[in-house]
Amino acid sequence: MKKQASLNTTTSCSSRITAIKDTMEILSGKWKFHIIGTLLQSDKMRFMDLIREVDGIGAKMLSKELQDLEMNHLVSRTVLNTKPITVEYKITDYGKTLEPIINEIANWGMEYRKLIYKAANQED
Amino acid sequence: MKKQASLNTTTSCSSRITAIKDTMEILSGKWKFHIIGTLLQSDKMRFMDLIREVDGIGAKMLSKELQDLEMNHLVSRTVLNTKPITVEYKITDYGKTLEPIINEIANWGMEYRKLIYKAANQED
DNA sequence: ACCTATAGTTTCCTAAAGGGAACTGGTTTC
DNA sequence: GAAACCAGTTCCCTTTAGGAAACTATAGGT
């Protein structure tokens, strides 16, 4: 008789797995956290501001990532009727609910650095 | 005069950005969360158990992801001296510190589903 | 006239991620 | 002796992600 999966087949489990997949897909790619993190700090930003703040990103990537975020209602996009056209990007209230996740991830990463540093020193 | 970045250039900010990059690199790929989540539930698992529990993963990917996780001290690997060789994978204490992150991500994803569902019903 | 700025899009390319299938090599079971 | 189970590895292939450079069109500055 073949062995079968048992742990991850309960409904509570598979909905958890789906939830994680959903979240990670929404936040997928090299730049999403970076962009959201930047918008969380500053409330309003224009396209060119983001190009300058998000270190290393190019116009194509920024444009694409912002479209993704807008589609998922995490970021709002407002075209202003100014002389050279300007566009305002803001994080939505919904987008702000990501802050706890981002904080957890940032904190974990900082603890990680500390541990690596400690381990490296103990080896000497 | 050229405009310059200002927000993300403070030291506290750039170390936060680095921390997020670190964490996401350690947890990168399609399967890491899935594997860690499974190991968090069950403490000890063998290679073939994981193949069965982590839905859709192949031997090559599982092997590679487990090596990554072991390198980062999130998972331990113990070869048992049994007749057909068996290997025991366990999450480390350090790996368990990821639980809050995973919980946040899972919870956010479940709230997301609820909102999408609500929005879809209101449109009718 | 020419440079800069605005917000992108388009084209073309490379690098990285992911996956299927076969294979290793040992052991146990039928 | 053939088949199956364990824990992988190797080879080859496809798909996706990411990025650089050029280009759209409009307007203000020097």
PDB file of C-alpha atoms (C1' of nucleotides) in Angstrom:
ATOM      1  CA  MET A   1       0.000   0.000   0.000  1.00  0.00           C
ATOM      2  CA  LYS A   2       1.262   3.407  -0.941  1.00  0.00           C
ATOM      3  CA  LYS A   3       1.929   5.916   1.767  1.00  0.00           C
ATOM      4  CA  GLN A   4      -0.118   9.080   1.575  1.00  0.00           C
ATOM      5  CA  ALA A   5       0.036  12.634   2.782  1.00  0.00           C
ATOM      6  CA  SER A   6      -1.813  13.277   6.022  1.00  0.00           C
ATOM      7  CA  LEU A   7      -0.621  16.519   7.598  1.00  0.00           C
ATOM      8  CA  ASN A   8      -1.398  19.026   4.917  1.00  0.00           C
ATOM      9  CA  THR A   9      -4.690  17.549   3.789  1.00  0.00           C
ATOM     10  CA  THR A  10      -6.912  18.908   6.560  1.00  0.00           C
ATOM     11  CA  THR A  11      -9.061  21.865   5.506  1.00  0.00           C
ATOM     12  CA  SER A  12      -7.570  24.264   8.043  1.00  0.00           C
ATOM     13  CA  CYS A  13      -4.154  23.406   6.753  1.00  0.00           C
ATOM     14  CA  SER A  14      -4.822  23.704   3.078  1.00  0.00           C
ATOM     15  CA  SER A  15      -6.541  27.059   3.554  1.00  0.00           C
ATOM     16  CA  ARG A  16      -3.465  28.237   5.442  1.00  0.00           C
ATOM     17  CA  ILE A  17      -1.284  27.088   2.573  1.00  0.00           C
ATOM     18  CA  THR A  18      -3.493  28.895   0.090  1.00  0.00           C
ATOM     19  CA  ALA A  19      -3.382  32.038   2.220  1.00  0.00           C
ATOM     20  CA  ILE A  20       0.405  32.024   2.286  1.00  0.00           C
ATOM     21  CA  LYS A  21       0.522  31.448  -1.453  1.00  0.00           C
ATOM     22  CA  ASP A  22      -1.868  34.367  -2.032  1.00  0.00           C
ATOM     23  CA  THR A  23       0.120  36.775   0.110  1.00  0.00           C
ATOM     24  CA  MET A  24       3.431  35.817  -1.385  1.00  0.00           C
ATOM     25  CA  GLU A  25       2.121  36.095  -4.894  1.00  0.00           C
ATOM     26  CA  ILE A  26       0.832  39.597  -4.223  1.00  0.00           C
ATOM     27  CA  LEU A  27       4.205  40.547  -2.755  1.00  0.00           C
ATOM     28  CA  SER A  28       6.266  38.624  -5.298  1.00  0.00           C
ATOM     29  CA  GLY A  29       9.238  40.008  -7.166  1.00  0.00           C
ATOM     30  CA  LYS A  30      12.326  41.897  -6.268  1.00  0.00           C
ATOM     31  CA  TRP A  31      10.748  45.278  -5.624  1.00  0.00           C
ATOM     32  CA  LYS A  32       7.301  45.069  -3.996  1.00  0.00           C
ATOM     33  CA  PHE A  33       8.461  45.220  -0.391  1.00  0.00           C
ATOM     34  CA  HIS A  34      10.832  47.991  -1.266  1.00  0.00           C
ATOM     35  CA  ILE A  35       8.138  50.080  -2.927  1.00  0.00           C
ATOM     36  CA  ILE A  36       5.536  49.487  -0.236  1.00  0.00           C
ATOM     37  CA  GLY A  37       8.074  50.212   2.478  1.00  0.00           C
ATOM     38  CA  THR A  38       8.948  53.501   0.833  1.00  0.00           C
ATOM     39  CA  LEU A  39       5.313  54.504   0.362  1.00  0.00           C
ATOM     40  CA  LEU A  40       4.543  53.583   3.972  1.00  0.00           C
ATOM     41  CA  GLN A  41       7.018  56.212   5.088  1.00  0.00           C
ATOM     42  CA  SER A  42       5.911  59.086   2.987  1.00  0.00           C
ATOM     43  CA  ASP A  43       2.233  58.918   2.120  1.00  0.00           C
ATOM     44  CA  LYS A  44       2.453  60.650  -1.283  1.00  0.00           C
ATOM     45  CA  MET A  45       5.032  60.102  -3.985  1.00  0.00           C
ATOM     46  CA  ARG A  46       5.397  60.700  -7.681  1.00  0.00           C
ATOM     47  CA  PHE A  47       6.831  58.293 -10.213  1.00  0.00           C
ATOM     48  CA  MET A  48      10.181  60.025 -10.413  1.00  0.00           C
ATOM     49  CA  ASP A  49      10.399  60.301  -6.632  1.00  0.00           C
ATOM     50  CA  LEU A  50      10.062  56.533  -6.447  1.00  0.00           C
ATOM     51  CA  ILE A  51      12.705  56.020  -9.112  1.00  0.00           C
ATOM     52  CA  ARG A  52      15.063  58.052  -6.942  1.00  0.00           C
ATOM     53  CA  GLU A  53      14.124  56.455  -3.619  1.00  0.00           C
ATOM     54  CA  VAL A  54      13.910  52.828  -4.631  1.00  0.00           C
ATOM     55  CA  ASP A  55      17.570  52.225  -5.191  1.00  0.00           C
ATOM     56  CA  GLY A  56      18.387  50.516  -8.460  1.00  0.00           C
ATOM     57  CA  ILE A  57      14.918  50.165  -9.912  1.00  0.00           C
ATOM     58  CA  GLY A  58      14.319  51.058 -13.560  1.00  0.00           C
ATOM     59  CA  ALA A  59      11.289  52.735 -15.100  1.00  0.00           C
ATOM     60  CA  LYS A  60       9.960  49.553 -16.630  1.00  0.00           C
ATOM     61  CA  MET A  61      10.048  47.558 -13.437  1.00  0.00           C
ATOM     62  CA  LEU A  62       8.633  50.373 -11.327  1.00  0.00           C
ATOM     63  CA  SER A  63       5.777  50.867 -13.755  1.00  0.00           C
ATOM     64  CA  LYS A  64       4.965  47.180 -13.800  1.00  0.00           C
ATOM     65  CA  GLU A  65       5.181  46.718 -10.038  1.00  0.00           C
ATOM     66  CA  LEU A  66       3.003  49.768  -9.403  1.00  0.00           C
ATOM     67  CA  GLN A  67       0.380  48.394 -11.772  1.00  0.00           C
ATOM     68  CA  ASP A  68       0.385  45.109  -9.869  1.00  0.00           C
ATOM     69  CA  LEU A  69       0.037  46.895  -6.544  1.00  0.00           C
ATOM     70  CA  GLU A  70      -2.734  49.103  -7.877  1.00  0.00           C
ATOM     71  CA  MET A  71      -4.621  46.089  -9.192  1.00  0.00           C
ATOM     72  CA  ASN A  72      -4.491  44.569  -5.729  1.00  0.00           C
ATOM     73  CA  HIS A  73      -5.728  47.819  -4.146  1.00  0.00           C
ATOM     74  CA  LEU A  74      -2.571  48.293  -2.123  1.00  0.00           C
ATOM     75  CA  VAL A  75      -1.596  51.510  -3.865  1.00  0.00           C
ATOM     76  CA  SER A  76      -3.668  54.270  -5.433  1.00  0.00           C
ATOM     77  CA  ARG A  77      -2.721  56.213  -8.543  1.00  0.00           C
ATOM     78  CA  THR A  78      -3.931  59.759  -9.199  1.00  0.00           C
ATOM     79  CA  VAL A  79      -3.121  61.760 -12.305  1.00  0.00           C
ATOM     80  CA  LEU A  80      -2.823  65.458 -11.541  1.00  0.00           C
ATOM     81  CA  ASN A  81      -3.701  68.035 -14.148  1.00  0.00           C
ATOM     82  CA  THR A  82      -0.396  69.876 -13.991  1.00  0.00           C
ATOM     83  CA  LYS A  83       1.699  71.327 -16.807  1.00  0.00           C
ATOM     84  CA  PRO A  84       4.188  68.500 -17.145  1.00  0.00           C
ATOM     85  CA  ILE A  85       1.808  65.734 -16.150  1.00  0.00           C
ATOM     86  CA  THR A  86       2.399  64.404 -12.645  1.00  0.00           C
ATOM     87  CA  VAL A  87       1.075  61.283 -11.005  1.00  0.00           C
ATOM     88  CA  GLU A  88       0.614  60.746  -7.311  1.00  0.00           C
ATOM     89  CA  TYR A  89       1.073  57.318  -5.764  1.00  0.00           C
ATOM     90  CA  LYS A  90      -0.249  56.667  -2.275  1.00  0.00           C
ATOM     91  CA  ILE A  91      -0.503  53.603  -0.142  1.00  0.00           C
ATOM     92  CA  THR A  92      -4.133  52.725   0.548  1.00  0.00           C
ATOM     93  CA  ASP A  93      -5.574  51.962   3.982  1.00  0.00           C
ATOM     94  CA  TYR A  94      -5.655  48.398   2.872  1.00  0.00           C
ATOM     95  CA  GLY A  95      -2.001  48.559   1.894  1.00  0.00           C
ATOM     96  CA  LYS A  96      -1.217  49.827   5.366  1.00  0.00           C
ATOM     97  CA  THR A  97      -2.391  46.510   6.806  1.00  0.00           C
ATOM     98  CA  LEU A  98       0.837  45.039   5.416  1.00  0.00           C
ATOM     99  CA  GLU A  99       2.872  47.018   7.913  1.00  0.00           C
ATOM    100  CA  PRO A 100       2.936  44.281  10.601  1.00  0.00           C
ATOM    101  CA  ILE A 101       4.249  41.760   8.081  1.00  0.00           C
ATOM    102  CA  ILE A 102       6.938  44.107   6.883  1.00  0.00           C
ATOM    103  CA  ASN A 103       7.940  44.894  10.452  1.00  0.00           C
ATOM    104  CA  GLU A 104       8.189  41.221  11.358  1.00  0.00           C
ATOM    105  CA  ILE A 105      10.326  40.559   8.323  1.00  0.00           C
ATOM    106  CA  ALA A 106      12.581  43.527   8.978  1.00  0.00           C
ATOM    107  CA  ASN A 107      13.017  42.592  12.633  1.00  0.00           C
ATOM    108  CA  TRP A 108      13.801  39.002  11.818  1.00  0.00           C
ATOM    109  CA  GLY A 109      16.405  40.119   9.296  1.00  0.00           C
ATOM    110  CA  MET A 110      18.063  42.371  11.847  1.00  0.00           C
ATOM    111  CA  GLU A 111      18.216  39.590  14.434  1.00  0.00           C
ATOM    112  CA  TYR A 112      19.680  37.353  11.738  1.00  0.00           C
ATOM    113  CA  ARG A 113      22.510  39.813  11.142  1.00  0.00           C
ATOM    114  CA  LYS A 114      23.257  39.929  14.853  1.00  0.00           C
ATOM    115  CA  LEU A 115      23.450  36.137  15.081  1.00  0.00           C
ATOM    116  CA  ILE A 116      25.691  35.834  12.036  1.00  0.00           C
ATOM    117  CA  TYR A 117      27.968  38.453  13.504  1.00  0.00           C
ATOM    118  CA  LYS A 118      28.099  36.688  16.872  1.00  0.00           C
ATOM    119  CA  ALA A 119      28.762  33.306  15.256  1.00  0.00           C
ATOM    120  CA  ALA A 120      31.556  34.748  13.138  1.00  0.00           C
ATOM    121  CA  ASN A 121      33.234  36.229  16.211  1.00  0.00           C
ATOM    122  CA  GLN A 122      32.958  33.068  18.269  1.00  0.00           C
ATOM    123  CA  GLU A 123      34.713  31.084  15.558  1.00  0.00           C
ATOM    124  CA  ASP A 124      37.880  33.173  15.922  1.00  0.00           C
TER     125      ASP A 124
ATOM    126  CA  MET B   1      20.337  70.978 -10.060  1.00  0.00           C
ATOM    127  CA  LYS B   2      19.445  67.317  -9.938  1.00  0.00           C
ATOM    128  CA  LYS B   3      16.937  66.035  -7.464  1.00  0.00           C
ATOM    129  CA  GLN B   4      18.151  63.376  -5.089  1.00  0.00           C
ATOM    130  CA  ALA B   5      16.808  60.617  -2.894  1.00  0.00           C
ATOM    131  CA  SER B   6      16.282  61.601   0.720  1.00  0.00           C
ATOM    132  CA  LEU B   7      13.950  59.157   2.429  1.00  0.00           C
ATOM    133  CA  ASN B   8      15.793  55.907   2.035  1.00  0.00           C
ATOM    134  CA  THR B   9      19.279  57.233   2.601  1.00  0.00           C
ATOM    135  CA  THR B  10      19.203  57.476   6.403  1.00  0.00           C
ATOM    136  CA  THR B  11      21.117  54.689   8.159  1.00  0.00           C
ATOM    137  CA  SER B  12      18.105  53.341  10.022  1.00  0.00           C
ATOM    138  CA  CYS B  13      16.291  53.083   6.735  1.00  0.00           C
ATOM    139  CA  SER B  14      18.969  51.405   4.718  1.00  0.00           C
ATOM    140  CA  SER B  15      19.566  48.841   7.455  1.00  0.00           C
ATOM    141  CA  ARG B  16      15.849  48.091   7.419  1.00  0.00           C
ATOM    142  CA  ILE B  17      15.982  47.642   3.672  1.00  0.00           C
ATOM    143  CA  THR B  18      18.966  45.328   4.010  1.00  0.00           C
ATOM    144  CA  ALA B  19      17.160  43.335   6.709  1.00  0.00           C
ATOM    145  CA  ILE B  20      14.128  42.820   4.493  1.00  0.00           C
ATOM    146  CA  LYS B  21      16.368  41.800   1.593  1.00  0.00           C
ATOM    147  CA  ASP B  22      18.178  39.279   3.808  1.00  0.00           C
ATOM    148  CA  THR B  23      15.002  37.688   5.095  1.00  0.00           C
ATOM    149  CA  MET B  24      13.386  37.465   1.692  1.00  0.00           C
ATOM    150  CA  GLU B  25      16.488  35.981   0.158  1.00  0.00           C
ATOM    151  CA  ILE B  26      16.604  33.279   2.828  1.00  0.00           C
ATOM    152  CA  LEU B  27      12.932  32.537   2.232  1.00  0.00           C
ATOM    153  CA  SER B  28      13.085  32.937  -1.551  1.00  0.00           C
ATOM    154  CA  GLY B  29      11.654  30.493  -4.037  1.00  0.00           C
ATOM    155  CA  LYS B  30       8.405  28.754  -4.520  1.00  0.00           C
ATOM    156  CA  TRP B  31       8.737  26.196  -1.722  1.00  0.00           C
ATOM    157  CA  LYS B  32      10.527  27.525   1.369  1.00  0.00           C
ATOM    158  CA  PHE B  33       7.444  28.706   3.234  1.00  0.00           C
ATOM    159  CA  HIS B  34       5.681  25.525   2.356  1.00  0.00           C
ATOM    160  CA  ILE B  35       8.489  23.322   3.655  1.00  0.00           C
ATOM    161  CA  ILE B  36       9.029  25.334   6.820  1.00  0.00           C
ATOM    162  CA  GLY B  37       5.305  25.436   7.485  1.00  0.00           C
ATOM    163  CA  THR B  38       5.113  21.668   7.164  1.00  0.00           C
ATOM    164  CA  LEU B  39       8.117  21.081   9.407  1.00  0.00           C
ATOM    165  CA  LEU B  40       6.739  23.498  11.994  1.00  0.00           C
ATOM    166  CA  GLN B  41       3.716  21.250  12.355  1.00  0.00           C
ATOM    167  CA  SER B  42       5.427  17.949  12.716  1.00  0.00           C
ATOM    168  CA  ASP B  43       8.878  18.278  14.220  1.00  0.00           C
ATOM    169  CA  LYS B  44      10.452  15.259  12.462  1.00  0.00           C
ATOM    170  CA  MET B  45      10.087  14.278   8.828  1.00  0.00           C
ATOM    171  CA  ARG B  46      11.913  12.172   6.299  1.00  0.00           C
ATOM    172  CA  PHE B  47      12.631  13.107   2.698  1.00  0.00           C
ATOM    173  CA  MET B  48       9.839  10.982   1.294  1.00  0.00           C
ATOM    174  CA  ASP B  49       7.385  12.266   3.889  1.00  0.00           C
ATOM    175  CA  LEU B  50       8.100  15.777   2.690  1.00  0.00           C
ATOM    176  CA  ILE B  51       7.673  14.779  -0.947  1.00  0.00           C
ATOM    177  CA  ARG B  52       4.216  13.515  -0.020  1.00  0.00           C
ATOM    178  CA  GLU B  53       3.208  16.452   2.188  1.00  0.00           C
ATOM    179  CA  VAL B  54       4.505  19.355   0.134  1.00  0.00           C
ATOM    180  CA  ASP B  55       2.044  19.141  -2.678  1.00  0.00           C
ATOM    181  CA  GLY B  56       3.599  19.258  -6.133  1.00  0.00           C
ATOM    182  CA  ILE B  57       7.259  19.448  -5.200  1.00  0.00           C
ATOM    183  CA  GLY B  58       9.737  17.212  -6.989  1.00  0.00           C
ATOM    184  CA  ALA B  59      12.801  15.491  -5.571  1.00  0.00           C
ATOM    185  CA  LYS B  60      15.214  17.899  -7.172  1.00  0.00           C
ATOM    186  CA  MET B  61      13.551  21.011  -5.819  1.00  0.00           C
ATOM    187  CA  LEU B  62      13.027  19.556  -2.360  1.00  0.00           C
ATOM    188  CA  SER B  63      16.648  18.498  -2.148  1.00  0.00           C
ATOM    189  CA  LYS B  64      17.866  21.924  -3.189  1.00  0.00           C
ATOM    190  CA  GLU B  65      15.537  23.851  -0.895  1.00  0.00           C
ATOM    191  CA  LEU B  66      16.427  21.671   2.083  1.00  0.00           C
ATOM    192  CA  GLN B  67      20.115  22.299   1.440  1.00  0.00           C
ATOM    193  CA  ASP B  68      19.462  26.050   1.423  1.00  0.00           C
ATOM    194  CA  LEU B  69      17.501  25.850   4.652  1.00  0.00           C
ATOM    195  CA  GLU B  70      20.165  23.711   6.286  1.00  0.00           C
ATOM    196  CA  MET B  71      22.883  26.145   5.273  1.00  0.00           C
ATOM    197  CA  ASN B  72      20.965  28.909   6.969  1.00  0.00           C
ATOM    198  CA  HIS B  73      20.517  26.806  10.131  1.00  0.00           C
ATOM    199  CA  LEU B  74      16.751  26.767   9.848  1.00  0.00           C
ATOM    200  CA  VAL B  75      16.524  23.005   9.373  1.00  0.00           C
ATOM    201  CA  SER B  76      18.696  20.165  10.637  1.00  0.00           C
ATOM    202  CA  ARG B  77      19.498  17.005   8.713  1.00  0.00           C
ATOM    203  CA  THR B  78      20.344  13.732  10.418  1.00  0.00           C
ATOM    204  CA  VAL B  79      21.240  10.544   8.575  1.00  0.00           C
ATOM    205  CA  LEU B  80      20.012   7.474  10.442  1.00  0.00           C
ATOM    206  CA  ASN B  81      21.878   4.222  10.226  1.00  0.00           C
ATOM    207  CA  THR B  82      18.882   2.168   9.121  1.00  0.00           C
ATOM    208  CA  LYS B  83      18.590  -0.620   6.544  1.00  0.00           C
ATOM    209  CA  PRO B  84      17.338   1.455   3.645  1.00  0.00           C
ATOM    210  CA  ILE B  85      19.048   4.669   4.626  1.00  0.00           C
ATOM    211  CA  THR B  86      16.669   7.228   6.136  1.00  0.00           C
ATOM    212  CA  VAL B  87      17.217  10.913   6.782  1.00  0.00           C
ATOM    213  CA  GLU B  88      15.469  12.964   9.411  1.00  0.00           C
ATOM    214  CA  TYR B  89      14.690  16.612   8.819  1.00  0.00           C
ATOM    215  CA  LYS B  90      13.757  18.819  11.759  1.00  0.00           C
ATOM    216  CA  ILE B  91      13.155  22.487  12.156  1.00  0.00           C
ATOM    217  CA  THR B  92      15.747  24.082  14.451  1.00  0.00           C
ATOM    218  CA  ASP B  93      14.981  26.380  17.377  1.00  0.00           C
ATOM    219  CA  TYR B  94      16.222  29.159  15.192  1.00  0.00           C
ATOM    220  CA  GLY B  95      13.886  28.091  12.416  1.00  0.00           C
ATOM    221  CA  LYS B  96      11.016  28.271  14.869  1.00  0.00           C
ATOM    222  CA  THR B  97      11.593  32.008  15.207  1.00  0.00           C
ATOM    223  CA  LEU B  98      10.072  32.296  11.735  1.00  0.00           C
ATOM    224  CA  GLU B  99       6.687  31.255  13.071  1.00  0.00           C
ATOM    225  CA  PRO B 100       5.438  34.816  13.770  1.00  0.00           C
ATOM    226  CA  ILE B 101       6.264  35.860  10.206  1.00  0.00           C
ATOM    227  CA  ILE B 102       4.495  32.871   8.748  1.00  0.00           C
ATOM    228  CA  ASN B 103       1.478  33.471  10.954  1.00  0.00           C
ATOM    229  CA  GLU B 104       1.258  37.123   9.930  1.00  0.00           C
ATOM    230  CA  ILE B 105       1.478  36.166   6.274  1.00  0.00           C
ATOM    231  CA  ALA B 106      -1.128  33.430   6.610  1.00  0.00           C
ATOM    232  CA  ASN B 107      -3.512  35.715   8.499  1.00  0.00           C
ATOM    233  CA  TRP B 108      -3.131  38.514   6.005  1.00  0.00           C
ATOM    234  CA  GLY B 109      -3.845  36.105   3.164  1.00  0.00           C
ATOM    235  CA  MET B 110      -7.014  34.876   4.847  1.00  0.00           C
ATOM    236  CA  GLU B 111      -8.262  38.425   5.420  1.00  0.00           C
ATOM    237  CA  TYR B 112      -7.489  39.133   1.773  1.00  0.00           C
ATOM    238  CA  ARG B 113      -9.725  36.260   0.663  1.00  0.00           C
ATOM    239  CA  LYS B 114     -12.540  37.570   2.830  1.00  0.00           C
ATOM    240  CA  LEU B 115     -12.267  41.051   1.356  1.00  0.00           C
ATOM    241  CA  ILE B 116     -12.177  39.788  -2.208  1.00  0.00           C
ATOM    242  CA  TYR B 117     -15.234  37.691  -1.508  1.00  0.00           C
ATOM    243  CA  LYS B 118     -17.085  40.632   0.031  1.00  0.00           C
ATOM    244  CA  ALA B 119     -16.169  42.948  -2.844  1.00  0.00           C
ATOM    245  CA  ALA B 120     -17.316  40.384  -5.403  1.00  0.00           C
ATOM    246  CA  ASN B 121     -20.694  40.027  -3.673  1.00  0.00           C
ATOM    247  CA  GLN B 122     -21.256  43.765  -3.357  1.00  0.00           C
ATOM    248  CA  GLU B 123     -20.753  44.199  -7.085  1.00  0.00           C
ATOM    249  CA  ASP B 124     -23.755  42.007  -7.888  1.00  0.00           C
TER     250      ASP B 124
ATOM    251  C1'  DA C   1      17.954  75.739 -30.338  1.00  0.00           C
ATOM    252  C1'  DC C   2      18.879  72.681 -26.589  1.00  0.00           C
ATOM    253  C1'  DC C   3      18.577  70.632 -22.065  1.00  0.00           C
ATOM    254  C1'  DT C   4      15.796  69.137 -18.415  1.00  0.00           C
ATOM    255  C1'  DA C   5      11.776  67.378 -16.419  1.00  0.00           C
ATOM    256  C1'  DT C   6       7.272  64.821 -16.388  1.00  0.00           C
ATOM    257  C1'  DA C   7       5.393  59.388 -16.880  1.00  0.00           C
ATOM    258  C1'  DG C   8       5.653  55.976 -18.948  1.00  0.00           C
ATOM    259  C1'  DT C   9       5.993  52.077 -23.137  1.00  0.00           C
ATOM    260  C1'  DT C  10       8.466  49.139 -26.367  1.00  0.00           C
ATOM    261  C1'  DT C  11      12.014  46.208 -27.905  1.00  0.00           C
ATOM    262  C1'  DC C  12      15.546  43.192 -27.132  1.00  0.00           C
ATOM    263  C1'  DC C  13      18.392  40.597 -24.383  1.00  0.00           C
ATOM    264  C1'  DT C  14      20.376  37.681 -20.320  1.00  0.00           C
ATOM    265  C1'  DA C  15      20.058  35.350 -16.024  1.00  0.00           C
ATOM    266  C1'  DA C  16      17.699  32.738 -12.860  1.00  0.00           C
ATOM    267  C1'  DA C  17      14.147  29.694 -11.472  1.00  0.00           C
ATOM    268  C1'  DG C  18      11.719  25.670 -12.008  1.00  0.00           C
ATOM    269  C1'  DG C  19      10.606  20.989 -13.493  1.00  0.00           C
ATOM    270  C1'  DG C  20      10.476  16.163 -15.814  1.00  0.00           C
ATOM    271  C1'  DA C  21      12.805  11.925 -16.400  1.00  0.00           C
ATOM    272  C1'  DA C  22      16.327   9.008 -15.983  1.00  0.00           C
ATOM    273  C1'  DC C  23      19.916   7.342 -13.085  1.00  0.00           C
ATOM    274  C1'  DT C  24      22.852   5.817  -8.693  1.00  0.00           C
ATOM    275  C1'  DG C  25      23.357   2.391  -5.197  1.00  0.00           C
ATOM    276  C1'  DG C  26      22.097   0.066  -1.421  1.00  0.00           C
ATOM    277  C1'  DT C  27      18.321  -3.047   0.949  1.00  0.00           C
ATOM    278  C1'  DT C  28      14.372  -5.581   1.560  1.00  0.00           C
ATOM    279  C1'  DT C  29      10.402  -8.047   0.037  1.00  0.00           C
ATOM    280  C1'  DC C  30       7.868 -11.221  -3.115  1.00  0.00           C
TER     281       DC C  30
ATOM    282  C1'  DG D   1      15.802 -12.617 -10.002  1.00  0.00           C
ATOM    283  C1'  DA D   2      12.501  -8.896 -10.314  1.00  0.00           C
ATOM    284  C1'  DA D   3      10.299  -5.110  -8.150  1.00  0.00           C
ATOM    285  C1'  DA D   4       9.993  -1.548  -4.778  1.00  0.00           C
ATOM    286  C1'  DC D   5      11.640   1.772  -1.302  1.00  0.00           C
ATOM    287  C1'  DC D   6      14.975   5.111   0.362  1.00  0.00           C
ATOM    288  C1'  DA D   7      17.516   9.628  -0.617  1.00  0.00           C
ATOM    289  C1'  DG D   8      19.078  11.850  -3.521  1.00  0.00           C
ATOM    290  C1'  DT D   9      21.893  13.627  -8.228  1.00  0.00           C
ATOM    291  C1'  DT D  10      22.404  14.721 -13.127  1.00  0.00           C
ATOM    292  C1'  DC D  11      20.958  16.232 -17.539  1.00  0.00           C
ATOM    293  C1'  DC D  12      18.231  18.794 -20.339  1.00  0.00           C
ATOM    294  C1'  DC D  13      14.709  21.737 -21.246  1.00  0.00           C
ATOM    295  C1'  DT D  14      11.057  25.648 -20.748  1.00  0.00           C
ATOM    296  C1'  DT D  15       9.343  29.524 -18.458  1.00  0.00           C
ATOM    297  C1'  DT D  16       9.676  33.605 -15.915  1.00  0.00           C
ATOM    298  C1'  DA D  17      11.942  37.533 -14.079  1.00  0.00           C
ATOM    299  C1'  DG D  18      14.655  41.300 -14.641  1.00  0.00           C
ATOM    300  C1'  DG D  19      17.132  45.019 -16.869  1.00  0.00           C
ATOM    301  C1'  DA D  20      19.307  48.469 -20.344  1.00  0.00           C
ATOM    302  C1'  DA D  21      18.413  51.628 -23.938  1.00  0.00           C
ATOM    303  C1'  DA D  22      15.690  53.936 -26.962  1.00  0.00           C
ATOM    304  C1'  DC D  23      11.441  56.181 -27.739  1.00  0.00           C
ATOM    305  C1'  DT D  24       6.530  58.533 -26.970  1.00  0.00           C
ATOM    306  C1'  DA D  25       4.770  63.524 -26.155  1.00  0.00           C
ATOM    307  C1'  DT D  26       4.456  67.923 -23.641  1.00  0.00           C
ATOM    308  C1'  DA D  27       6.357  71.994 -21.356  1.00  0.00           C
ATOM    309  C1'  DG D  28       9.529  75.123 -18.793  1.00  0.00           C
ATOM    310  C1'  DG D  29      14.043  77.109 -18.398  1.00  0.00           C
ATOM    311  C1'  DT D  30      18.591  79.527 -20.279  1.00  0.00           C
TER     312       DT D  30
END
